[in-house]
Tab-separated table of N, CA and C and ligand atoms in Angstrom:
chain	number	residue	atom	x	y	z
D	289	MET	N	-64.370	27.976	69.458
D	289	MET	CA	-63.192	28.336	68.711
D	289	MET	C	-62.295	29.779	70.196
D	290	ASN	N	-61.001	29.452	69.766
D	290	ASN	CA	-60.378	30.490	71.164
D	290	ASN	C	-59.871	31.801	70.195
D	291	ILE	N	-59.423	32.878	71.114
D	291	ILE	CA	-59.172	33.750	70.349
D	291	ILE	C	-58.679	34.093	69.470
D	292	HIS	N	-57.436	32.869	70.066
D	292	HIS	CA	-56.012	32.778	68.298
D	292	HIS	C	-56.592	32.413	67.054
D	293	THR	N	-57.748	31.435	67.326
D	293	THR	CA	-58.408	30.926	66.160
D	293	THR	C	-59.229	32.053	65.429
D	294	TYR	N	-59.849	32.338	66.218
D	294	TYR	CA	-60.620	33.866	65.363
D	294	TYR	C	-59.517	34.634	64.775
D	295	GLU	N	-58.044	34.970	65.330
D	295	GLU	CA	-57.128	35.916	64.742
D	295	GLU	C	-56.626	35.299	63.413
D	296	LYS	N	-56.457	33.976	63.650
D	296	LYS	CA	-56.066	33.123	62.090
D	296	LYS	C	-57.248	33.362	60.985
D	297	VAL	N	-58.261	33.709	61.258
D	297	VAL	CA	-59.244	33.558	60.362
D	297	VAL	C	-59.413	34.764	59.711
D	298	TRP	N	-59.151	35.730	60.810
D	298	TRP	CA	-58.750	37.531	59.975
D	298	TRP	C	-58.304	37.563	59.451
D	299	ILE	N	-56.975	37.031	59.780
D	299	ILE	CA	-55.607	37.021	59.073
D	299	ILE	C	-55.612	36.337	57.492
D	300	VAL	N	-56.178	35.415	57.363
D	300	VAL	CA	-56.729	34.827	56.280
D	300	VAL	C	-57.303	35.192	55.590
D	301	ALA	N	-58.684	35.584	56.237
D	301	ALA	CA	-59.556	36.603	55.558
D	301	ALA	C	-58.931	37.817	54.620
D	302	SER	N	-58.323	38.816	55.471
D	302	SER	CA	-57.664	39.546	54.748
D	302	SER	C	-56.873	39.397	53.973
D	303	MET	N	-56.025	38.383	53.815
D	303	MET	CA	-55.037	37.932	52.734
D	303	MET	C	-55.775	38.028	51.650
D	304	VAL	N	-56.875	37.052	51.527
D	304	VAL	CA	-57.781	36.498	50.493
D	304	VAL	C	-58.269	38.313	49.892
D	305	LEU	N	-58.334	39.193	50.906
D	305	LEU	CA	-59.028	40.424	50.249
D	305	LEU	C	-58.272	41.103	49.675
D	306	ILE	N	-56.792	40.936	49.891
D	306	ILE	CA	-55.615	41.632	49.411
D	306	ILE	C	-55.388	41.131	48.321
D	307	VAL	N	-55.458	39.753	48.045
D	307	VAL	CA	-55.258	39.211	46.560
D	307	VAL	C	-56.243	39.607	46.009
D	308	GLY	N	-57.640	39.571	46.236
D	308	GLY	CA	-58.578	39.844	45.478
D	308	GLY	C	-58.288	41.246	45.155
D	309	PHE	N	-57.807	42.132	45.698
D	309	PHE	CA	-58.406	43.484	45.411
D	309	PHE	C	-57.052	43.684	44.058
D	310	ILE	N	-55.556	42.806	44.470
D	310	ILE	CA	-54.473	43.204	43.582
D	310	ILE	C	-55.017	41.869	41.865
D	311	ALA	N	-56.179	41.291	42.214
D	311	ALA	CA	-56.348	40.903	40.856
D	311	ALA	C	-57.281	41.592	40.366
D	312	THR	N	-58.241	42.162	41.182
D	312	THR	CA	-59.033	42.842	40.470
D	312	THR	C	-58.619	43.929	39.239
D	313	ILE	N	-57.492	44.449	40.203
D	313	ILE	CA	-56.727	45.426	39.060
D	313	ILE	C	-56.084	44.987	38.523
D	314	THR	N	-55.283	43.891	38.606
D	314	THR	CA	-54.342	43.353	37.186
D	314	THR	C	-55.442	42.551	36.331
D	315	TYR	N	-56.399	42.067	36.796
D	315	TYR	CA	-57.191	41.497	36.034
D	315	TYR	C	-58.242	42.249	34.863
D	316	GLY	N	-59.214	43.076	35.940
D	316	GLY	CA	-60.131	44.409	35.570
D	316	GLY	C	-59.596	45.069	34.322
D	317	ALA	N	-58.521	45.205	33.942
D	317	ALA	CA	-57.789	46.076	32.803
D	317	ALA	C	-58.632	44.903	31.431
D	318	VAL	N	-58.426	43.885	31.554
D	318	VAL	CA	-58.708	43.297	30.554
D	318	VAL	C	-60.221	42.178	30.687
D	319	GLY	N	-61.114	42.389	31.313
D	319	GLY	CA	-62.222	42.025	31.837
D	319	GLY	C	-63.181	42.571	30.710
D	320	PRO	N	-64.325	41.518	30.724
D	320	PRO	CA	-65.120	42.158	29.643
D	320	PRO	C	-65.871	43.571	29.808
D	321	GLY	N	-66.165	44.414	28.495
D	321	GLY	CA	-66.386	45.454	28.748
D	321	GLY	C	-65.697	46.625	29.057
D	322	ILE	N	-64.331	46.628	29.784
D	322	ILE	CA	-63.389	47.341	30.347
D	322	ILE	C	-62.770	47.586	29.346
D	323	ALA	N	-62.916	49.107	28.554
D	323	ALA	CA	-62.061	49.466	27.405
D	323	ALA	C	-60.643	50.033	27.635
D	324	MET	N	-59.932	48.960	27.846
D	324	MET	CA	-58.415	49.597	28.120
D	324	MET	C	-57.450	49.180	27.047
D	325	ILE	N	-57.813	47.907	26.098
D	325	ILE	CA	-57.388	47.244	25.325
D	325	ILE	C	-57.418	47.657	23.947
D	326	ASP	N	-58.801	47.642	23.927
D	326	ASP	CA	-59.631	47.156	22.735
D	326	ASP	C	-60.283	48.449	22.325
D	327	ASP	N	-60.088	49.669	22.528
D	327	ASP	CA	-60.589	51.154	22.029
D	327	ASP	C	-60.279	51.898	21.508
D	328	ASP	N	-59.233	51.172	20.792
D	328	ASP	CA	-58.977	51.731	19.497
D	328	ASP	C	-60.062	52.141	18.162
D	329	GLY	N	-60.087	53.453	18.498
D	329	GLY	CA	-60.453	54.388	17.256
D	329	GLY	C	-60.264	55.233	16.093
D	330	GLY	N	-58.952	54.964	16.310
D	330	GLY	CA	-57.958	55.157	15.298
D	330	GLY	C	-56.957	56.387	15.764
D	331	ASP	N	-56.533	57.126	15.136
D	331	ASP	CA	-55.562	58.076	15.030
D	331	ASP	C	-56.758	59.473	14.535
D	332	ILE	N	-55.858	60.722	15.326
D	332	ILE	CA	-56.067	61.950	14.666
D	332	ILE	C	-55.496	62.948	15.621
D	333	ASN	N	-55.567	64.156	14.448
D	333	ASN	CA	-54.446	65.198	14.804
D	333	ASN	C	-54.796	65.767	15.899
D	334	PRO	N	-54.268	66.134	16.921
D	334	PRO	CA	-54.692	66.381	18.019
D	334	PRO	C	-55.211	68.632	17.845
D	335	ASP	N	-54.537	68.702	16.469
D	335	ASP	CA	-54.306	70.226	16.479
D	335	ASP	C	-55.259	70.448	15.563
D	336	LYS	N	-55.911	69.493	14.886
D	336	LYS	CA	-57.290	69.745	13.598
D	336	LYS	C	-58.382	69.043	14.312
D	337	ILE	N	-58.572	68.641	15.456
D	337	ILE	CA	-59.743	68.648	15.994
D	337	ILE	C	-60.746	69.442	15.643
D	338	ASN	N	-60.958	70.853	14.955
D	338	ASN	CA	-61.999	71.612	14.654
D	338	ASN	C	-62.512	71.145	13.353
D	339	ASP	N	-61.034	70.338	12.506
D	339	ASP	CA	-61.412	70.101	11.171
D	339	ASP	C	-61.846	68.807	10.960
D	340	ASP	N	-62.096	68.204	12.117
D	340	ASP	CA	-62.567	66.765	12.231
D	340	ASP	C	-63.986	66.383	11.603
D	341	GLU	N	-64.244	65.399	10.958
D	341	GLU	CA	-65.733	65.342	10.430
D	341	GLU	C	-66.651	64.991	11.795
D	342	ARG	N	-66.058	63.969	12.945
D	342	ARG	CA	-66.891	63.388	14.353
D	342	ARG	C	-66.278	64.499	14.937
D	343	PHE	N	-65.425	65.434	14.971
D	343	PHE	CA	-65.108	66.091	16.193
D	343	PHE	C	-65.244	67.411	16.037
D	344	ALA	N	-65.540	68.060	14.845
D	344	ALA	CA	-65.980	69.234	14.686
D	344	ALA	C	-67.024	70.084	15.635
D	345	GLU	N	-68.281	69.099	15.242
D	345	GLU	CA	-69.105	69.310	16.017
D	345	GLU	C	-69.636	68.169	17.476
D	346	PRO	N	-68.987	67.887	18.401
D	346	PRO	CA	-69.146	66.954	19.260
D	346	PRO	C	-70.474	67.057	19.957
D	347	GLY	N	-71.027	65.943	19.625
D	347	GLY	CA	-72.359	65.375	20.357
D	347	GLY	C	-72.849	64.262	20.432
D	348	VAL	N	-74.574	64.290	20.699
D	348	VAL	CA	-74.921	62.268	19.972
D	348	VAL	C	-75.439	62.647	18.742
D	349	GLU	N	-75.336	61.239	17.963
D	349	GLU	CA	-75.933	61.434	17.114
D	349	GLU	C	-76.662	60.156	16.963
D	350	HIS	N	-77.984	60.398	16.655
D	350	HIS	CA	-78.679	58.917	16.237
D	350	HIS	C	-78.117	58.304	14.876
D	351	VAL	N	-77.902	57.220	14.867
D	351	VAL	CA	-77.292	56.230	14.054
D	351	VAL	C	-78.197	55.735	13.064
D	352	GLY	N	-79.247	55.079	13.804
D	352	GLY	CA	-80.278	54.059	13.430
D	352	GLY	C	-80.948	53.336	14.637
D	353	GLY	N	-82.213	53.000	14.514
D	353	GLY	CA	-82.881	51.712	15.716
D	353	GLY	C	-82.389	52.253	16.947
D	354	ASN	N	-81.833	51.435	17.858
D	354	ASN	CA	-81.244	52.114	19.266
D	354	ASN	C	-79.937	52.466	19.579
D	355	GLU	N	-79.561	52.842	18.091
D	355	GLU	CA	-78.057	53.228	18.284
D	355	GLU	C	-77.919	54.507	18.219
D	356	TYR	N	-76.668	54.656	18.962
D	356	TYR	CA	-76.427	56.036	19.131
D	356	TYR	C	-75.029	56.416	19.169
D	357	GLU	N	-74.509	57.261	18.554
D	357	GLU	CA	-72.848	57.978	18.495
D	357	GLU	C	-72.611	59.162	19.156
D	358	VAL	N	-71.878	59.067	20.249
D	358	VAL	CA	-71.448	60.268	20.893
D	358	VAL	C	-70.279	60.637	20.951
D	359	THR	N	-69.579	61.749	20.196
D	359	THR	CA	-68.156	62.284	20.238
D	359	THR	C	-67.772	63.066	21.516
D	360	VAL	N	-66.853	62.854	22.160
D	360	VAL	CA	-66.484	63.905	22.834
D	360	VAL	C	-65.201	64.488	22.744
D	361	VAL	N	-64.951	65.630	23.195
D	361	VAL	CA	-63.489	66.326	23.019
D	361	VAL	C	-63.098	66.385	24.411
D	362	ALA	N	-61.902	65.644	24.988
D	362	ALA	CA	-61.726	66.203	26.302
D	362	ALA	C	-60.737	67.510	26.317
D	363	GLN	N	-60.737	68.205	27.510
D	363	GLN	CA	-59.184	68.909	27.253
D	363	GLN	C	-59.076	69.638	28.968
D	364	ALA	N	-58.244	70.161	28.978
D	364	ALA	CA	-57.922	70.395	30.578
D	364	ALA	C	-58.551	71.971	30.445
D	365	TRP	N	-60.235	71.806	31.513
D	365	TRP	CA	-60.634	70.524	32.324
D	365	TRP	C	-61.905	70.575	32.428
D	366	SER	N	-62.127	69.794	31.278
D	366	SER	CA	-63.401	69.837	30.785
D	366	SER	C	-63.974	68.912	29.387
D	367	TYR	N	-65.015	68.591	29.368
D	367	TYR	CA	-65.446	67.537	28.350
D	367	TYR	C	-66.630	68.461	27.390
D	368	THR	N	-66.174	68.741	25.821
D	368	THR	CA	-67.616	68.770	25.201
D	368	THR	C	-68.141	68.222	24.650
D	369	PRO	N	-69.181	67.860	24.573
D	369	PRO	CA	-70.218	68.313	25.237
D	369	PRO	C	-70.083	68.222	26.839
D	370	SER	N	-70.199	68.992	28.027
D	370	SER	CA	-69.994	68.486	29.310
D	370	SER	C	-71.342	67.832	29.866
D	371	GLU	N	-72.559	68.031	29.112
D	371	GLU	CA	-73.568	66.974	29.342
D	371	GLU	C	-74.050	66.350	28.210
D	372	ILE	N	-74.767	65.183	28.416
D	372	ILE	CA	-74.612	64.165	27.273
D	372	ILE	C	-76.402	63.306	27.230
D	373	GLU	N	-77.134	63.509	26.579
D	373	GLU	CA	-78.507	62.923	26.570
D	373	GLU	C	-78.478	61.803	25.723
D	374	ILE	N	-79.325	60.692	26.417
D	374	ILE	CA	-79.361	59.609	25.443
D	374	ILE	C	-80.539	59.098	26.179
D	375	PRO	N	-81.423	58.085	25.039
D	375	PRO	CA	-82.811	57.622	25.678
D	375	PRO	C	-82.675	56.522	26.487
D	376	ALA	N	-82.860	55.939	26.923
D	376	ALA	CA	-83.057	54.295	27.690
D	376	ALA	C	-83.227	53.745	26.303
D	377	ASN	N	-82.948	52.437	26.445
D	377	ASN	CA	-82.660	51.348	25.980
D	377	ASN	C	-82.015	51.617	24.448
D	378	SER	N	-80.832	51.960	25.165
D	378	SER	CA	-79.898	52.286	23.789
D	378	SER	C	-78.943	51.842	23.786
D	379	GLU	N	-78.241	51.531	22.595
D	379	GLU	CA	-76.864	51.452	22.708
D	379	GLU	C	-75.903	52.057	21.856
D	380	VAL	N	-74.739	53.031	22.625
D	380	VAL	CA	-74.071	53.881	22.655
D	380	VAL	C	-72.525	53.430	22.358
D	381	THR	N	-72.022	54.598	21.278
D	381	THR	CA	-70.681	54.197	20.869
D	381	THR	C	-70.060	55.284	21.254
D	382	PHE	N	-69.350	55.273	21.982
D	382	PHE	CA	-68.581	56.532	22.567
D	382	PHE	C	-67.343	57.091	21.624
D	383	TYR	N	-66.927	57.940	21.032
D	383	TYR	CA	-65.483	57.824	20.393
D	383	TYR	C	-65.353	59.590	21.446
D	384	VAL	N	-63.919	59.298	22.228
D	384	VAL	CA	-63.569	60.255	22.676
D	384	VAL	C	-61.990	60.247	22.503
D	385	THR	N	-61.461	62.052	22.444
D	385	THR	CA	-60.360	62.190	21.688
D	385	THR	C	-59.854	63.548	22.994
D	386	SER	N	-58.644	63.666	22.762
D	386	SER	CA	-57.742	64.844	23.696
D	386	SER	C	-57.535	66.075	22.669
D	387	ARG	N	-57.754	66.983	23.177
D	387	ARG	CA	-57.141	68.246	22.628
D	387	ARG	C	-55.801	68.609	23.023
D	388	ASP	N	-55.241	68.363	24.192
D	388	ASP	CA	-53.981	68.484	24.779
D	388	ASP	C	-53.108	67.441	25.813
D	389	VAL	N	-53.598	67.312	26.949
D	389	VAL	CA	-52.864	65.847	27.504
D	389	VAL	C	-53.581	64.852	27.528
D	390	THR	N	-53.027	64.029	28.070
D	390	THR	CA	-53.733	62.930	28.645
D	390	THR	C	-54.960	62.890	29.874
D	391	HIS	N	-56.182	62.254	29.036
D	391	HIS	CA	-57.500	62.598	30.345
D	391	HIS	C	-57.831	61.113	30.341
D	392	SER	N	-58.941	60.693	30.985
D	392	SER	CA	-59.487	59.389	30.944
D	392	SER	C	-61.105	59.883	30.545
D	393	PHE	N	-61.976	58.949	30.369
D	393	PHE	CA	-63.113	59.394	30.241
D	393	PHE	C	-63.951	58.030	30.892
D	394	SER	N	-64.754	58.554	31.884
D	394	SER	CA	-65.121	57.449	32.861
D	394	SER	C	-66.623	57.431	33.280
D	395	VAL	N	-67.546	56.999	32.712
D	395	VAL	CA	-68.883	56.842	33.056
D	395	VAL	C	-68.638	56.029	34.814
D	396	VAL	N	-69.101	56.929	35.580
D	396	VAL	CA	-69.036	56.178	37.065
D	396	VAL	C	-69.750	55.316	37.210
D	397	GLY	N	-69.941	54.169	37.552
D	397	GLY	CA	-71.077	53.206	37.745
D	397	GLY	C	-70.940	52.092	36.480
D	398	THR	N	-70.192	52.247	35.718
D	398	THR	CA	-70.465	51.426	34.291
D	398	THR	C	-69.235	50.924	34.202
D	399	ASN	N	-69.668	49.952	32.562
D	399	ASN	CA	-68.139	49.613	32.259
D	399	ASN	C	-67.223	50.507	31.705
D	400	VAL	N	-67.879	51.799	30.969
D	400	VAL	CA	-66.896	52.525	30.469
D	400	VAL	C	-66.102	53.574	30.673
D	401	ASN	N	-65.049	53.388	30.508
D	401	ASN	CA	-63.817	53.666	31.362
D	401	ASN	C	-62.189	53.442	30.806
D	402	THR	N	-61.939	54.661	29.948
D	402	THR	CA	-60.849	54.593	28.828
D	402	THR	C	-60.018	55.763	29.138
D	403	MET	N	-58.571	55.439	29.230
D	403	MET	CA	-58.056	56.467	29.010
D	403	MET	C	-57.767	57.732	27.480
D	404	VAL	N	-57.855	58.782	27.550
D	404	VAL	CA	-57.845	59.635	26.423
D	404	VAL	C	-56.604	60.322	25.746
D	405	VAL	N	-56.017	59.695	24.757
D	405	VAL	CA	-54.705	60.172	25.025
D	405	VAL	C	-54.870	61.032	23.843
D	406	PRO	N	-53.945	62.370	23.298
D	406	PRO	CA	-53.529	63.513	22.324
D	406	PRO	C	-53.553	62.673	20.896
D	407	GLY	N	-54.118	62.775	19.986
D	407	GLY	CA	-53.444	61.683	18.461
D	407	GLY	C	-54.844	60.851	18.758
D	408	GLN	N	-55.310	60.226	19.536
D	408	GLN	CA	-55.978	59.065	19.323
D	408	GLN	C	-57.139	59.052	19.485
D	409	VAL	N	-57.935	58.407	19.304
D	409	VAL	CA	-59.299	58.195	19.177
D	409	VAL	C	-59.788	56.593	20.007
D	410	SER	N	-60.178	57.195	21.352
D	410	SER	CA	-60.741	55.848	22.301
D	410	SER	C	-62.245	55.457	21.770
D	411	GLU	N	-62.736	54.101	21.662
D	411	GLU	CA	-63.995	53.855	21.394
D	411	GLU	C	-64.435	53.058	22.153
D	412	MET	N	-65.589	53.123	22.606
D	412	MET	CA	-66.293	52.121	23.455
D	412	MET	C	-67.561	52.204	23.434
D	413	THR	N	-68.370	51.145	23.388
D	413	THR	CA	-69.667	50.342	23.230
D	413	THR	C	-70.454	50.487	24.514
D	414	ALA	N	-71.479	50.647	24.839
D	414	ALA	CA	-72.527	50.403	25.849
D	414	ALA	C	-73.531	50.747	25.455
D	415	LYS	N	-74.599	49.832	26.626
D	415	LYS	CA	-75.902	49.886	26.773
D	415	LYS	C	-76.388	50.327	27.768
D	416	PHE	N	-77.525	51.505	27.556
D	416	PHE	CA	-77.898	51.992	28.778
D	416	PHE	C	-79.544	51.374	29.145
D	417	ASP	N	-80.020	50.720	29.860
D	417	ASP	CA	-81.548	49.943	29.560
D	417	ASP	C	-82.680	51.246	30.108
D	418	GLU	N	-81.873	51.099	31.428
D	418	GLU	CA	-82.998	52.355	32.487
D	418	GLU	C	-82.607	53.458	32.390
D	419	PRO	N	-83.562	54.500	32.721
D	419	PRO	CA	-82.888	55.659	32.791
D	419	PRO	C	-82.626	55.904	34.127
D	420	ASP	N	-81.263	56.935	33.986
D	420	ASP	CA	-80.345	57.418	35.080
D	420	ASP	C	-79.585	58.236	35.026
D	421	GLU	N	-79.183	58.699	35.909
D	421	GLU	CA	-77.866	60.024	35.707
D	421	GLU	C	-76.613	59.416	36.236
D	422	TYR	N	-75.629	59.166	35.267
D	422	TYR	CA	-74.060	58.955	35.532
D	422	TYR	C	-73.305	60.074	35.590
D	423	GLY	N	-72.512	60.465	36.343
D	423	GLY	CA	-71.224	61.245	36.376
D	423	GLY	C	-70.297	60.964	35.483
D	424	ILE	N	-69.233	61.368	34.781
D	424	ILE	CA	-68.225	61.119	33.927
D	424	ILE	C	-66.905	62.082	34.492
D	425	LEU	N	-65.878	60.848	34.900
D	425	LEU	CA	-65.099	61.590	36.001
D	425	LEU	C	-63.524	61.597	35.077
D	426	CYS	N	-62.810	62.048	35.069
D	426	CYS	CA	-61.493	62.271	34.664
D	426	CYS	C	-60.471	61.908	35.478
D	427	ASN	N	-59.994	60.286	34.955
D	427	ASN	CA	-59.557	59.419	36.298
D	427	ASN	C	-58.039	59.660	35.890
D	428	GLU	N	-57.422	60.434	35.107
D	428	GLU	CA	-55.883	60.590	34.510
D	428	GLU	C	-55.759	62.235	35.165
D	429	TYR	N	-54.470	61.968	35.834
D	429	TYR	CA	-54.017	63.192	36.239
D	429	TYR	C	-53.913	63.985	35.285
D	430	CYS	N	-54.240	65.198	35.603
D	430	CYS	CA	-53.994	66.581	33.948
D	430	CYS	C	-53.791	67.635	34.573
D	431	GLY	N	-53.099	68.059	35.844
D	431	GLY	CA	-52.960	69.584	36.087
D	431	GLY	C	-53.614	69.807	37.041
D	432	GLU	N	-53.168	71.219	37.550
D	432	GLU	CA	-54.085	71.543	38.247
D	432	GLU	C	-55.671	71.884	38.429
D	433	PHE	N	-56.293	71.412	37.947
D	433	PHE	CA	-58.187	71.696	38.101
D	433	PHE	C	-58.381	70.255	37.882
D	434	HIS	N	-57.692	68.624	37.887
D	434	HIS	CA	-58.203	67.731	37.345
D	434	HIS	C	-59.182	67.150	38.053
D	435	HIS	N	-59.180	67.697	39.550
D	435	HIS	CA	-60.196	67.103	39.936
D	435	HIS	C	-61.568	68.131	39.881
D	436	THR	N	-61.494	68.976	38.782
D	436	THR	CA	-62.649	69.326	38.768
D	436	THR	C	-63.463	68.748	37.331
D	437	MET	N	-62.454	68.285	37.257
D	437	MET	CA	-62.587	67.355	35.451
D	437	MET	C	-64.101	66.654	35.511
D	438	GLU	N	-65.179	67.165	35.266
D	438	GLU	CA	-66.366	66.285	35.025
D	438	GLU	C	-67.559	66.639	34.211
D	439	GLY	N	-68.252	65.336	33.767
D	439	GLY	CA	-69.364	65.897	33.104
D	439	GLY	C	-70.780	64.811	33.401
D	440	LYS	N	-71.614	64.891	32.325
D	440	LYS	CA	-72.838	64.295	32.742
D	440	LYS	C	-73.553	63.439	32.011
D	441	LEU	N	-74.006	62.385	32.222
D	441	LEU	CA	-75.000	61.480	31.155
D	441	LEU	C	-75.978	61.284	31.662
D	442	ASN	N	-77.056	61.268	31.374
D	442	ASN	CA	-78.811	61.506	31.522
D	442	ASN	C	-79.201	60.556	30.565
D	443	VAL	N	-79.625	59.471	30.899
D	443	VAL	CA	-80.427	58.471	30.056
D	443	VAL	C	-81.879	58.701	30.820
D	444	VAL	N	-82.370	59.370	29.702
D	444	VAL	CA	-83.794	59.664	30.180
D	444	VAL	C	-84.991	58.580	29.127
D	445	PRO	N	-86.033	58.989	29.895
D	445	PRO	CA	-87.204	57.427	29.426
D	445	PRO	C	-87.766	57.889	28.316
A	704	CUA	CU1	-58.700	65.369	32.440
A	704	CUA	CU2	-57.737	64.848	35.004
């Protein structure tokens, strides 16, 4: 191989990478487990969240067996509750809504990643097998302190 052949190989390789990235972004949103289209948990009046059965006291509820429901209210610039604790080997359904503007609820390192729109409830289910600690981040720009909006998910033994 001479130098030109190497160059060609690298050009092709980088083009494959670029196409790969675009494909990931385009098709990632409809891939398995990523809840962008199938996360409709119904409507809610954002002014009456405190009167809503599910969201008046957001948090973790054991619904039987290894199943848990977690309700979360997003608002600028925090989540309520800010820290979630669930046991390992559990199946968790998250219900998340917003009190004000559009946020996201993204559990870093998992497929739980959804927009949180005022007036709507985002719903998604995920399994947590091993004890671990996950950060929760807001991926939608929501104002001055967007970058400080975070939470924690602890999967405990
Ligand atoms: Cu909430 Cu960005």
